[in-house]
Amino acid sequence: MGGTRKSRIPAGPGRKKKVANPSTVKVRDSRVDAALASTQQTRPLLFVLDGPRLGDRIPLSGTRILLGRSEECPICLPDESISSRHLEIIAEPNDRFRVRDLGSLNGTLVNGERITQCVLAPGDRLVVGHTPLRFVAQTAAEEDLLQYLETCAVQDPLTRLPNRRYFGLRLDEEISFALRHAVPLSLLMMDLDRFKAVNDGYGHPVGDRLLAAVGGFLRGCVRTSDVVARIGGEEFAAILRQTGPEGARVLAERIRLGLERLPFTQKGKRIPIRISIGIASVPGGASLSAAKLLESADSRLYCAKQRGRNRVCDGAG
């Protein structure tokens, strides 16, 4: 009678059972060392904040690095307001970097001040012509993260081709290049024919697989100096450097015929791929805005559709 009894209340719907915390996993020394290394060792970079090379991270390697508009400079920025040899960056002892303007027409600004030369500190903001830059010292972990974010910003995840945003930046850059060097430039606007019927008849997963196959095929058709991108649902575009209307038409026909022959199947049934292509070209030295070039290529793509699809239209004949 003298003892007290502990009541045992069964766990009901309203009561939570106590769950033991999972044990902590012991890390291996090698992984700790790798993690520490990725956050301690830094590399000096210039980070491009605007312009055609937006998002680029340019490593500073070597004792003397030239920056300018000329393609002979290790750091070439396609900005008409940048001098051919605009500035140099000199590596000094104790991981210091000195920037020196080379008598450029529009000067070099560091943190808003026009300079002749100065030592850079991490975080300093530079303006070269119209292009803003930031001097940073990044760890390997930060570089990996920025690389991932940059890829997400400019790449179409389905086809792994550049997206419309990157395409627009590169088109401006390529028009400037063509004008500066007096070389021709061509643009292909491409649209898959009756793609909606594939989605409706076979389902969107098959349609996605077809788009990925087309993206891979197009990537293999162009040179490294060209740009091919997915700019819409079933729309693609290609910028062809130093290519006139004849060369553009040859490539367009090769793309059209190659896709016709592409062996794309679903459950043993071949699904034909057809594409319509419009071409616009600019002769060497001629000035034309990106908007006008796009409008011209787009109108010829519409013409190809109107003439029965699965054809190339370049405005001739």
XYZ file of C-alpha atoms in Angstrom, residues 56-160:
105
model
C 32.514 35.006 -67.337
C 35.182 34.384 -64.708
C 38.609 35.212 -66.125
C 41.531 33.708 -64.176
C 44.579 35.921 -63.702
C 47.552 33.699 -64.479
C 50.985 34.874 -65.536
C 53.132 37.799 -64.461
C 51.745 40.321 -66.959
C 48.259 40.029 -68.477
C 47.027 42.313 -71.261
C 43.334 43.247 -71.485
C 41.812 44.900 -74.524
C 39.538 44.606 -77.547
C 42.217 43.014 -79.728
C 42.034 39.257 -80.115
C 45.789 39.201 -79.512
C 45.177 40.132 -75.851
C 44.941 37.195 -73.412
C 41.817 38.885 -72.019
C 39.733 40.001 -75.011
C 36.511 41.892 -74.289
C 34.298 42.652 -77.343
C 33.345 46.191 -76.323
C 33.803 48.975 -78.906
C 34.610 51.488 -76.137
C 37.618 49.413 -75.009
C 40.973 50.190 -76.638
C 42.833 47.467 -78.534
C 45.387 47.322 -75.693
C 43.537 48.949 -72.823
C 45.306 47.906 -69.614
C 47.663 45.385 -68.096
C 47.524 43.508 -64.813
C 50.882 42.761 -63.193
C 51.390 40.008 -60.609
C 53.575 41.185 -57.718
C 55.022 39.385 -54.665
C 52.718 38.440 -51.770
C 49.778 37.690 -54.097
C 49.314 41.347 -55.043
C 48.008 42.456 -58.445
C 48.602 45.888 -59.911
C 46.424 47.289 -62.716
C 47.969 49.848 -65.084
C 46.119 51.758 -67.794
C 47.978 51.765 -71.142
C 46.907 55.219 -72.255
C 43.437 54.028 -73.306
C 41.010 56.464 -74.925
C 38.237 56.051 -72.328
C 40.379 55.277 -69.306
C 40.101 52.732 -66.501
C 38.011 53.234 -63.368
C 38.623 51.440 -60.066
C 35.911 51.909 -57.451
C 34.631 54.927 -59.404
C 38.025 56.702 -59.664
C 39.956 57.088 -62.901
C 43.430 55.611 -62.364
C 46.802 55.428 -64.050
C 47.800 52.463 -61.902
C 46.865 50.971 -58.541
C 47.032 47.766 -56.489
C 43.807 45.758 -56.560
C 42.094 44.434 -53.451
C 39.475 41.628 -53.461
C 36.070 43.123 -54.159
C 37.381 46.121 -56.141
C 35.075 47.224 -58.981
C 36.621 48.099 -62.346
C 34.977 49.755 -65.354
C 36.772 49.269 -68.667
C 34.984 51.089 -71.494
C 31.349 50.140 -70.905
C 32.204 46.799 -69.267
C 32.037 46.519 -65.459
C 34.290 43.955 -63.765
C 34.985 42.839 -60.212
C 38.319 41.596 -58.893
C 37.751 38.585 -56.652
C 39.739 35.825 -54.950
C 37.555 32.710 -54.982
C 37.917 29.346 -53.334
C 37.417 26.128 -55.296
C 34.060 25.596 -53.575
C 32.872 29.078 -54.602
C 34.065 28.507 -58.166
C 32.129 25.240 -58.403
C 28.968 26.920 -57.145
C 29.282 29.855 -59.549
C 29.982 27.491 -62.441
C 26.776 25.615 -61.649
C 24.722 28.820 -61.364
C 26.225 30.192 -64.592
C 25.360 27.005 -66.456
C 21.791 27.146 -65.150
C 21.509 30.768 -66.310
C 22.634 30.239 -69.914
C 21.873 26.598 -70.758
C 18.613 24.917 -71.743
C 18.400 21.919 -69.367
C 16.588 19.643 -71.829
C 18.776 19.943 -74.928
C 21.914 21.240 -73.150
